[in-house]
Coordinates of C-alpha atoms in Angstrom, one line a residue:
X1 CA -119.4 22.6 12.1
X2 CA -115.7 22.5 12.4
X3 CA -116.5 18.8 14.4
X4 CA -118.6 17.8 11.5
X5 CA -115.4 18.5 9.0
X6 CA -113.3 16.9 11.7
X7 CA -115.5 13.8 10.8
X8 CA -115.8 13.8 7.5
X9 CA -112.0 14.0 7.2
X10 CA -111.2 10.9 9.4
X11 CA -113.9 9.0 7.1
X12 CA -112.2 9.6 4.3
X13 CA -109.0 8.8 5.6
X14 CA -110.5 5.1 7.2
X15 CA -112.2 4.9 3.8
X16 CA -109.3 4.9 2.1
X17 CA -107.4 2.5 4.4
X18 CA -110.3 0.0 3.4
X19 CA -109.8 0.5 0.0
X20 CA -106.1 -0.5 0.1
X21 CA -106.7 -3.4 2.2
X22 CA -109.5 -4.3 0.5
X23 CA -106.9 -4.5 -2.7
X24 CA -104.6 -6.6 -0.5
X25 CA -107.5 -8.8 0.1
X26 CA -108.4 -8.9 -3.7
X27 CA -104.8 -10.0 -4.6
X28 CA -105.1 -12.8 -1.9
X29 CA -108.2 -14.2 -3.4
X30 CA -107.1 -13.8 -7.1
X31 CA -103.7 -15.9 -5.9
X32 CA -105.8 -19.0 -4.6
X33 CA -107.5 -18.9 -7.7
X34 CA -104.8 -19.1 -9.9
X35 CA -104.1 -22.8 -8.8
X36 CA -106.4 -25.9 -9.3
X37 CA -106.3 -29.1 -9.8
X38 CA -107.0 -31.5 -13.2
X39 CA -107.3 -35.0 -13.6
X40 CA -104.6 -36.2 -16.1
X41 CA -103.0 -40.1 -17.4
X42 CA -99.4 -41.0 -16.0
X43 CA -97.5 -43.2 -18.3
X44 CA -99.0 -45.9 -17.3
X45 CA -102.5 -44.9 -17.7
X46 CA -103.2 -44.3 -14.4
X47 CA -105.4 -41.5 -13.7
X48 CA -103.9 -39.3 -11.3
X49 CA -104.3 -35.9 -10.0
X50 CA -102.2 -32.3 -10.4
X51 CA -101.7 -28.6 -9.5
X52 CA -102.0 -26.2 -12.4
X53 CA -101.1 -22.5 -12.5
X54 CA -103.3 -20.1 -14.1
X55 CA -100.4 -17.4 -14.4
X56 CA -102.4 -14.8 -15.6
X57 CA -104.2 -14.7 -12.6
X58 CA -100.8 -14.5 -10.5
X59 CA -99.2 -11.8 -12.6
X60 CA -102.6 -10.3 -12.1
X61 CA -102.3 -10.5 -7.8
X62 CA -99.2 -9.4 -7.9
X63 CA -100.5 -6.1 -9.9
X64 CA -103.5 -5.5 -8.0
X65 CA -100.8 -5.9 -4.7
X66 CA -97.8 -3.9 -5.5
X67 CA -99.6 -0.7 -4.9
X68 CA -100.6 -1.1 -1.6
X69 CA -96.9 -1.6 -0.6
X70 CA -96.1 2.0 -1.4
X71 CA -99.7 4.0 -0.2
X72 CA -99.1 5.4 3.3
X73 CA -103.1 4.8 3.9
X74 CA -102.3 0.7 4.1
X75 CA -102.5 -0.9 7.6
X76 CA -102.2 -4.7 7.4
X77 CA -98.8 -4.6 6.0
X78 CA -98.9 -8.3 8.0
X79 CA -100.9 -9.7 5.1
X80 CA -99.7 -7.7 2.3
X81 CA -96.1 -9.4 3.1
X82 CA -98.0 -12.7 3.7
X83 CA -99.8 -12.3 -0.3
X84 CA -96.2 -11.1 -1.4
X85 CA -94.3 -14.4 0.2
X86 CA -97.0 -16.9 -1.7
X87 CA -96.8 -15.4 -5.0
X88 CA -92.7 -15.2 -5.0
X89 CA -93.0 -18.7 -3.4
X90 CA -95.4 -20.0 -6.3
X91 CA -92.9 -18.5 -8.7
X92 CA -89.6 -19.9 -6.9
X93 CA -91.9 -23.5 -6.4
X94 CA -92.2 -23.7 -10.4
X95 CA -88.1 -23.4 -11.3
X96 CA -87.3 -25.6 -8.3
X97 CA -89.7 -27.9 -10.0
X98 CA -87.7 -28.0 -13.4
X99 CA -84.8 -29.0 -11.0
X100 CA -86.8 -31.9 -9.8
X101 CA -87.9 -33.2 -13.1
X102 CA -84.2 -32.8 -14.6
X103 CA -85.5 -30.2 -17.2
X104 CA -84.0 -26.9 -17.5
X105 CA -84.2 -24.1 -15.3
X106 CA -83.6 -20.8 -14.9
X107 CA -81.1 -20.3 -12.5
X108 CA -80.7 -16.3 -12.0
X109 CA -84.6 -16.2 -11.5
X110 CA -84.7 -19.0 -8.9
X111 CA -82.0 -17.4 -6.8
X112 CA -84.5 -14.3 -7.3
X113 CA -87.1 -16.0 -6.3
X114 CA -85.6 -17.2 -2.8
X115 CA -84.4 -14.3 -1.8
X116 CA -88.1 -12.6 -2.3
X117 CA -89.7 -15.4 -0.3
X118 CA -87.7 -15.4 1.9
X119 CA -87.3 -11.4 2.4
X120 CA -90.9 -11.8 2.2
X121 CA -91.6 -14.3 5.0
X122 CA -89.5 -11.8 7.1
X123 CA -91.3 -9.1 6.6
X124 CA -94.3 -11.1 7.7
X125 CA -92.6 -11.5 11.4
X126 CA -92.1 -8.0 11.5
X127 CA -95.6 -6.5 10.8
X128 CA -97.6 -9.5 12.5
X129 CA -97.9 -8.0 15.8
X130 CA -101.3 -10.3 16.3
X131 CA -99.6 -13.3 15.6
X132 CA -101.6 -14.5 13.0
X133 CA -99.2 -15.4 9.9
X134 CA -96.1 -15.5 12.0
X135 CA -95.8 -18.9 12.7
X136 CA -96.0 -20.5 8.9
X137 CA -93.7 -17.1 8.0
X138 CA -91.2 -18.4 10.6
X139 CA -91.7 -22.1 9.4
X140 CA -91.1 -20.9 5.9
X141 CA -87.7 -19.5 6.5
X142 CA -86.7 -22.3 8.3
X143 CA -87.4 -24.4 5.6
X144 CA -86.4 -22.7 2.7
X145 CA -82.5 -21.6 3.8
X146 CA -81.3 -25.0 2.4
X147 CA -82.3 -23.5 -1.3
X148 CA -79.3 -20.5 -1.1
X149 CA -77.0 -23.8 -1.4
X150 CA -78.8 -25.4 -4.3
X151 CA -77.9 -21.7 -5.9
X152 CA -74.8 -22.3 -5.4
X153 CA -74.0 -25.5 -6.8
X154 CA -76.4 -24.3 -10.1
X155 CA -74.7 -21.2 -10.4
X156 CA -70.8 -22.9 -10.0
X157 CA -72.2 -25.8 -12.1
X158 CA -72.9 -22.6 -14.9
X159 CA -69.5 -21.5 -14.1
X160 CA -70.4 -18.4 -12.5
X161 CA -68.5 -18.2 -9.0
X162 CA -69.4 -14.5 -8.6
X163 CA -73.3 -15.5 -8.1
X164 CA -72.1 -18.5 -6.5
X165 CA -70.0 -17.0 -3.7
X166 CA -73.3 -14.7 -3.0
X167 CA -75.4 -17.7 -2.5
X168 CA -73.2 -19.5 -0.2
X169 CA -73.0 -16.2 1.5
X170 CA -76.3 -15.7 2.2
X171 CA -76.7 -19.1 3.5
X172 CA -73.9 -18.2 6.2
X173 CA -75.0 -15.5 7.2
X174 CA -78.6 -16.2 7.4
X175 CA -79.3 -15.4 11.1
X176 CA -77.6 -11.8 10.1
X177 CA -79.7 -11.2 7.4
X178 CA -83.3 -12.5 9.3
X179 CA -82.5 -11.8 12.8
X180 CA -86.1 -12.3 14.1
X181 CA -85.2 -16.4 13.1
X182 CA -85.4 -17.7 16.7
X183 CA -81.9 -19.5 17.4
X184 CA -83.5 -23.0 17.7
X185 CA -85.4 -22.5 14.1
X186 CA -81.7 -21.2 12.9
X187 CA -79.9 -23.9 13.9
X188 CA -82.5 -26.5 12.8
X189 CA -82.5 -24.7 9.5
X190 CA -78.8 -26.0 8.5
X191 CA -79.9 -29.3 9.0
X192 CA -76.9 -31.5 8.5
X193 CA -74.8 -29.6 6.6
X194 CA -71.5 -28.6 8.0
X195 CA -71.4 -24.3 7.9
X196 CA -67.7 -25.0 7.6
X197 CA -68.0 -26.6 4.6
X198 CA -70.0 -24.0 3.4
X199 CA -67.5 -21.2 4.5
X200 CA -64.8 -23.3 2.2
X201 CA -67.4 -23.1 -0.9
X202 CA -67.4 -19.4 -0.1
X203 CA -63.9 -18.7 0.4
X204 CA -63.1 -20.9 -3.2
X205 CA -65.9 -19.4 -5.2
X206 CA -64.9 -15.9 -3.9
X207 CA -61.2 -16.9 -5.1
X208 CA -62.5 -18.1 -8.2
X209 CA -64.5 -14.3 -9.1
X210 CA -61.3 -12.8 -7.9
X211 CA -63.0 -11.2 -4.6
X212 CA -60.3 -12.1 -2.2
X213 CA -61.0 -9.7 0.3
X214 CA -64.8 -11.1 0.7
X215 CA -62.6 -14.4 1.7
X216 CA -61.6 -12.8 5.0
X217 CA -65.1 -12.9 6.7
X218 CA -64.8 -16.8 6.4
X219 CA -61.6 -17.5 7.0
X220 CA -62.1 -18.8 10.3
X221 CA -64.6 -21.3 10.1
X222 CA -62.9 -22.5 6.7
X223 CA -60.0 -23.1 8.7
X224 CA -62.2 -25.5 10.6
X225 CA -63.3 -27.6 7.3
X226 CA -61.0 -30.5 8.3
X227 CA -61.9 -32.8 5.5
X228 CA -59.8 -30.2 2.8
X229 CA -57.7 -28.9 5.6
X230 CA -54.9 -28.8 3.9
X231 CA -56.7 -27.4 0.2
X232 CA -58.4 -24.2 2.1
X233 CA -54.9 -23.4 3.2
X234 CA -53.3 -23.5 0.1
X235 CA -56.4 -21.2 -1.0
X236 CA -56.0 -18.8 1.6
X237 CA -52.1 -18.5 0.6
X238 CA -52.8 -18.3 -3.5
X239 CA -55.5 -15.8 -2.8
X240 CA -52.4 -13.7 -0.3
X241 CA -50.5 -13.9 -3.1
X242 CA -52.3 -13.2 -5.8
X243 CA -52.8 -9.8 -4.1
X244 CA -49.1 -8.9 -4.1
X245 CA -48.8 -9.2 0.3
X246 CA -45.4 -11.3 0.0
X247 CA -44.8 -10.3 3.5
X248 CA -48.2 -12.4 5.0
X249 CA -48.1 -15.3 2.6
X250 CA -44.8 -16.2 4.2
X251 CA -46.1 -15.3 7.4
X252 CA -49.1 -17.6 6.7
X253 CA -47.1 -19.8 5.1
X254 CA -44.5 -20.7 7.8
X255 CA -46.8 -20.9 10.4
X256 CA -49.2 -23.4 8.1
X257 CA -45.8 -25.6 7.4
X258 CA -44.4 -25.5 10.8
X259 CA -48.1 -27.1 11.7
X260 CA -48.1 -29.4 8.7
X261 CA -51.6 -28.1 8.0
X262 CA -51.0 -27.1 4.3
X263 CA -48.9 -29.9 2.7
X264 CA -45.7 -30.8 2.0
X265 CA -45.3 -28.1 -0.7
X266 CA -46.2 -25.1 1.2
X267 CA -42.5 -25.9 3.0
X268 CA -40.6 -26.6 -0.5
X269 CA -42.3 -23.5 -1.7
X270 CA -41.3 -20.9 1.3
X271 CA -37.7 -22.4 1.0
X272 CA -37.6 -22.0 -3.2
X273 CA -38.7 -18.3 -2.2
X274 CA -35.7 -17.5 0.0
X275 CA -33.4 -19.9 -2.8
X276 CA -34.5 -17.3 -5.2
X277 CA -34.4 -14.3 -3.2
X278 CA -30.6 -15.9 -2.0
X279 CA -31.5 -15.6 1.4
X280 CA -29.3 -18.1 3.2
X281 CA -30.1 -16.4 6.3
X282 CA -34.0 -17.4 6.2
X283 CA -33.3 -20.6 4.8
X284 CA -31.3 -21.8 7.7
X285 CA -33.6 -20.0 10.1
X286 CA -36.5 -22.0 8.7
X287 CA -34.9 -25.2 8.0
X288 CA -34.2 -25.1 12.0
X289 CA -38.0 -24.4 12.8
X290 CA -38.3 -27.2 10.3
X291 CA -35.6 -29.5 12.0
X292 CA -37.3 -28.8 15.8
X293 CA -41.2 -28.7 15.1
X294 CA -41.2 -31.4 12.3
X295 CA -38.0 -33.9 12.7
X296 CA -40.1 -36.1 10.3
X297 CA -40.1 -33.7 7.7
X298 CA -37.1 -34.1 4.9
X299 CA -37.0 -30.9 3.7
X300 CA -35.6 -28.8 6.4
X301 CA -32.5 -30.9 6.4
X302 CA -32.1 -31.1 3.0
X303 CA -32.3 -27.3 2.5
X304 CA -29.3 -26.7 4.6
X305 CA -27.5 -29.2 2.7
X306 CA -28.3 -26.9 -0.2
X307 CA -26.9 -24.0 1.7
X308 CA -23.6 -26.0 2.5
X309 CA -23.6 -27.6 -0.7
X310 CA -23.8 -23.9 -2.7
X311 CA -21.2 -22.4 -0.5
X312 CA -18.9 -25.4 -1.5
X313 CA -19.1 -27.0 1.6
X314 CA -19.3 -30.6 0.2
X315 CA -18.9 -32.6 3.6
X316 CA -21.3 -30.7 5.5
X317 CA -23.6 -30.9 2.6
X318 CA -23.5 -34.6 3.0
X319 CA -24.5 -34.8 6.2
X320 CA -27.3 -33.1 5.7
X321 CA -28.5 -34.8 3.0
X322 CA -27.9 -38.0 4.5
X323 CA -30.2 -36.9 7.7
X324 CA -33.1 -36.1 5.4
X325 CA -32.3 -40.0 3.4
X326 CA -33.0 -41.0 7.2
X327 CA -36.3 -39.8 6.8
X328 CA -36.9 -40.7 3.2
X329 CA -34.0 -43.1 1.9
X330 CA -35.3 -43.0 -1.5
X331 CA -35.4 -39.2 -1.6
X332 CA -34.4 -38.6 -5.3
X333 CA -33.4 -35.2 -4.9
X334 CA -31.2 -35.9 -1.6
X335 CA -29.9 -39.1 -3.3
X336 CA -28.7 -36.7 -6.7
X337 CA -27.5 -34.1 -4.3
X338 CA -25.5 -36.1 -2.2
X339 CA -23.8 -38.3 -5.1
X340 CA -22.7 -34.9 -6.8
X341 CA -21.0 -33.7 -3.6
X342 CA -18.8 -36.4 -3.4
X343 CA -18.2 -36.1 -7.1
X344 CA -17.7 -32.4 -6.3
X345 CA -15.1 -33.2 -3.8
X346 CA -13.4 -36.0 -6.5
X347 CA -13.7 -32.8 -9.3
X348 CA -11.8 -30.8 -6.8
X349 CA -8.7 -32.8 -6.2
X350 CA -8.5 -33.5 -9.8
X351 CA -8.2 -30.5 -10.5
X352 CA -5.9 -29.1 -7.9
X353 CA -3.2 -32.1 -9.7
X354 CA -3.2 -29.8 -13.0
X355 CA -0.6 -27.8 -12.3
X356 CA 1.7 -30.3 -10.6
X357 CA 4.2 -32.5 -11.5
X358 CA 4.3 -35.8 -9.8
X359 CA 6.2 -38.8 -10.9
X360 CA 3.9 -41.9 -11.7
X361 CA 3.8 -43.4 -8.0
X362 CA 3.0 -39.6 -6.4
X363 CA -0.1 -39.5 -9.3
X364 CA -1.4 -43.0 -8.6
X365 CA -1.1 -41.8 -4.9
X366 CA -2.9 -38.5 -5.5
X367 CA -5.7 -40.7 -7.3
X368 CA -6.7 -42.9 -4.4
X369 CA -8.6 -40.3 -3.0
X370 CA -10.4 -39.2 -6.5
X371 CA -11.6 -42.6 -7.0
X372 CA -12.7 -43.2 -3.2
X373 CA -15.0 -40.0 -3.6
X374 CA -16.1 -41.6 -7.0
X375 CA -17.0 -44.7 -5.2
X376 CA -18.7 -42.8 -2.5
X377 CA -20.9 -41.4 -5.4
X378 CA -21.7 -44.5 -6.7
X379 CA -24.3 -46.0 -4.1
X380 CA -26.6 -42.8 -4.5
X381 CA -27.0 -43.1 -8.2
X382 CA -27.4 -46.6 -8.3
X383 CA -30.3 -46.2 -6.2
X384 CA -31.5 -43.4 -8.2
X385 CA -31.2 -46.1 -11.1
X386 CA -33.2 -48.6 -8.9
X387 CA -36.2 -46.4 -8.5
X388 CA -35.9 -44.4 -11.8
X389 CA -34.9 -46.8 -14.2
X390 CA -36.9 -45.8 -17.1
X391 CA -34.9 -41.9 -16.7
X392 CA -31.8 -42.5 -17.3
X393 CA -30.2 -39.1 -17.9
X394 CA -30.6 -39.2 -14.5
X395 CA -28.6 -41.2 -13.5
X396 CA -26.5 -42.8 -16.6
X397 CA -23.6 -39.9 -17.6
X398 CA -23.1 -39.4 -13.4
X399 CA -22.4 -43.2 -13.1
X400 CA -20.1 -43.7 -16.5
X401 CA -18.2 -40.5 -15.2
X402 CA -17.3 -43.0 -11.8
X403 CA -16.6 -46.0 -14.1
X404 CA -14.6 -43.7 -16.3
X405 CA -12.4 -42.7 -13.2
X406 CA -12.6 -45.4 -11.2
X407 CA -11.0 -47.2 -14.1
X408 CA -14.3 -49.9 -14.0
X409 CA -14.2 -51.2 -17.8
X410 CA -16.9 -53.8 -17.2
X411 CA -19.4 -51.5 -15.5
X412 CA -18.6 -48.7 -17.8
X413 CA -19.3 -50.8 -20.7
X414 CA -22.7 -51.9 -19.4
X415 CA -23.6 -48.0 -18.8
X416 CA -22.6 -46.8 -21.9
X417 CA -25.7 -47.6 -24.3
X418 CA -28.4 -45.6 -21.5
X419 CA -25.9 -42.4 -21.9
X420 CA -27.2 -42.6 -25.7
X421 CA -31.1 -43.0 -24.7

């Protein structure tokens, strides 16, 4: 008796198994009817042949499926996932048709849609032990990876660099989220798009929705995006210091500048940080690095002609300024700098004859080295005149102040009316 029970029980339990794949089975067959095909005019009165959905019927495989996903009596969970990748697929097929035809689509529910097929397609190559829907299920995610970076263009194109970032994302990391992807279907599956490229779309659109910490796990092969080289850099730094870390974004910062990977500005920036912090110290320090790692670069002699120049040391403040005119000779700010340290040096002397009292020989003596600093000056903003001339605050009261002194009454007059511009 107890044998016969035994029996009756493991019936019921098979029985049951049936039933659910039967419904699995049912949902497969109600899919391929929900597509045929109708004869139809183009615009040219051609007839002409095309695929139409009967979505009732797909709405109604994906109800008769979704049970079977959560009864512990199914057994070919292979083909359940296989029914569950065609249906998503169909679903994802019909926005990325809108795409394709310009009209508009829906963006969150094509994103959706990917990530279901795909999910789906790898759920296939875990439960196909037999081998039998494997192969299109492998082919599938191949194929479909490239549709995470159409997500996120249409989601940045929607201005929405949260979604964006997690698209670009999940194309990176791709062989982390399927890992049963063989490596040769991987690799073939980024066709030829440059994964550091990508990583630079996912650090910018992660900087853009303020999530700078999910920066870091690309910073590397960012990095390696050559063509914007020098633009990743100065994201990497913004995002640094955005987040209050002072300390690293100089650290970054230096060692970008000392390689000339992040632009010119990254140096003039570091160097207006210590300026304002009145660092001398660092200035100098990095002006050196500047000086021995980039003797091409301008800025690291000019800024310790600033540091001479703000301690009053007007002839060593010259000399650096005239290195970095070496480099650059029309350097507007080393050309200003340079002309108002001689002037500096002229102001000086005048001043110190104040409190004398010379006879008219001793004063005329006393000038001659005034007006020889004023004419020192004047070369620097004439050239500032030469390749500014439509700014002439710039330049116009520095150069009547050296006529004025210098005694010039023909030059003065022909400076005069730009002083009133």
């Amino acid at each position: 008796m107890k044998k016969l029970l035994l029996m009756a029980v493991l019936a019921t339990v098979a029985g049951t198994s049936m039933a659910q794949d039967k419904a699995i089975k049912k949902a497969q067959s109600l899919f391929n009817e929900s597509a045929t095909t109708e004869e139809y005019k183009d615009a040219n009165g051609e007839k002409k042949m095309r695929s139409v959905v009967d979505w009732d019927k797909v709405r109604e495989a994906q109800e008769t499926l979704t049970p079977a996903l959560t009864n512990e009596k199914t057994k070919d969970f292979a083909l359940y996932w296989k029914v569950q990748a065609d249906i998503d697929q169909r679903y994802m097929t019909a926005e990325l048709n809108k795409a394709a035809s310009q009209e508009p689509l829906d963006t969150l529910k094509f994103y959706e849609y990917v990530t279901r097929t795909v999910d789906a397609n790898h759920k296939v190559m875990e439960n196909d032990k037999k081998g039998v829907y494997k192969q299109l299920a492998q082919i599938n995610l191949e194929k479909f990876r490239v549709y995470y970076l159409y997500c996120g263009q249409f989601f940045s194109n929607n201005n929405d660099p949260a979604r964006s970032f997690e698209a670009f994302s999940r194309w990176l990391d791709y062989g982390k989220n399927y890992p049963l992807l063989p490596a040769e279907n991987l690799k073939d599956s980024q066709g030829d798009t440059d994964p550091n490229m990508i990583a630079y779309y996912a650090a910018l659109t992660a900087y853009q929705s303020k999530q700078y910490e999910k920066m870091n796990p690309y910073r590397d092969m960012a990095m390696a995006y050559e063509k914007d080289a020098a633009t990743v850099r100065q994201l990497y730094l913004a995002s640094t210091l955005e987040q209050g870390d002072t300390t690293e974004w100089l650290r970054m910062g230096e060692q970008f500048a000392l390689e000339g990977s992040a632009g010119d500005g990254i140096v003039q920036n570091i160097l207006a940080h210590y300026f304002e912090h009145k660092d001398n110290d660092k200035v100098l320090a990095f002006a050196d690095k500047i000086i021995a790692q980039r003797p091409a670069d301008k800025l690291g002699p000019y800024a310790k002609g600033l540091v001479a120049m703000n301690a009053e040391k007007y002839e060593d403040a010259i000399v650096w300024f005239d290195k970095a005119l070496e480099i650059d000779p029309d350097y507007f700010d080393a050309l200003y700098q340079a002309g108002a340290c001689y002037l500096n040096i002229a102001y000086t002397l005048n001043d110190a004859l104040a409190t004398k009292k010379m006879t008219k020989a001793e004063n005329d003596k006393a000038l001659i080295p005034i007006k020889d600093n004023c004419r020192k000056a004047e070369p620097y903003f004439v050239r500032i005149r030469e390749i500014r001339p439509d700014e002439p605050m710039r330049w116009a009261p520095r150069l009547r102040q050296i006529y004025y002194i210098i005694d010039d009454k023909e030059k003065l007059k022909e400076i005069e009316p730009f002083c009133e511009l």
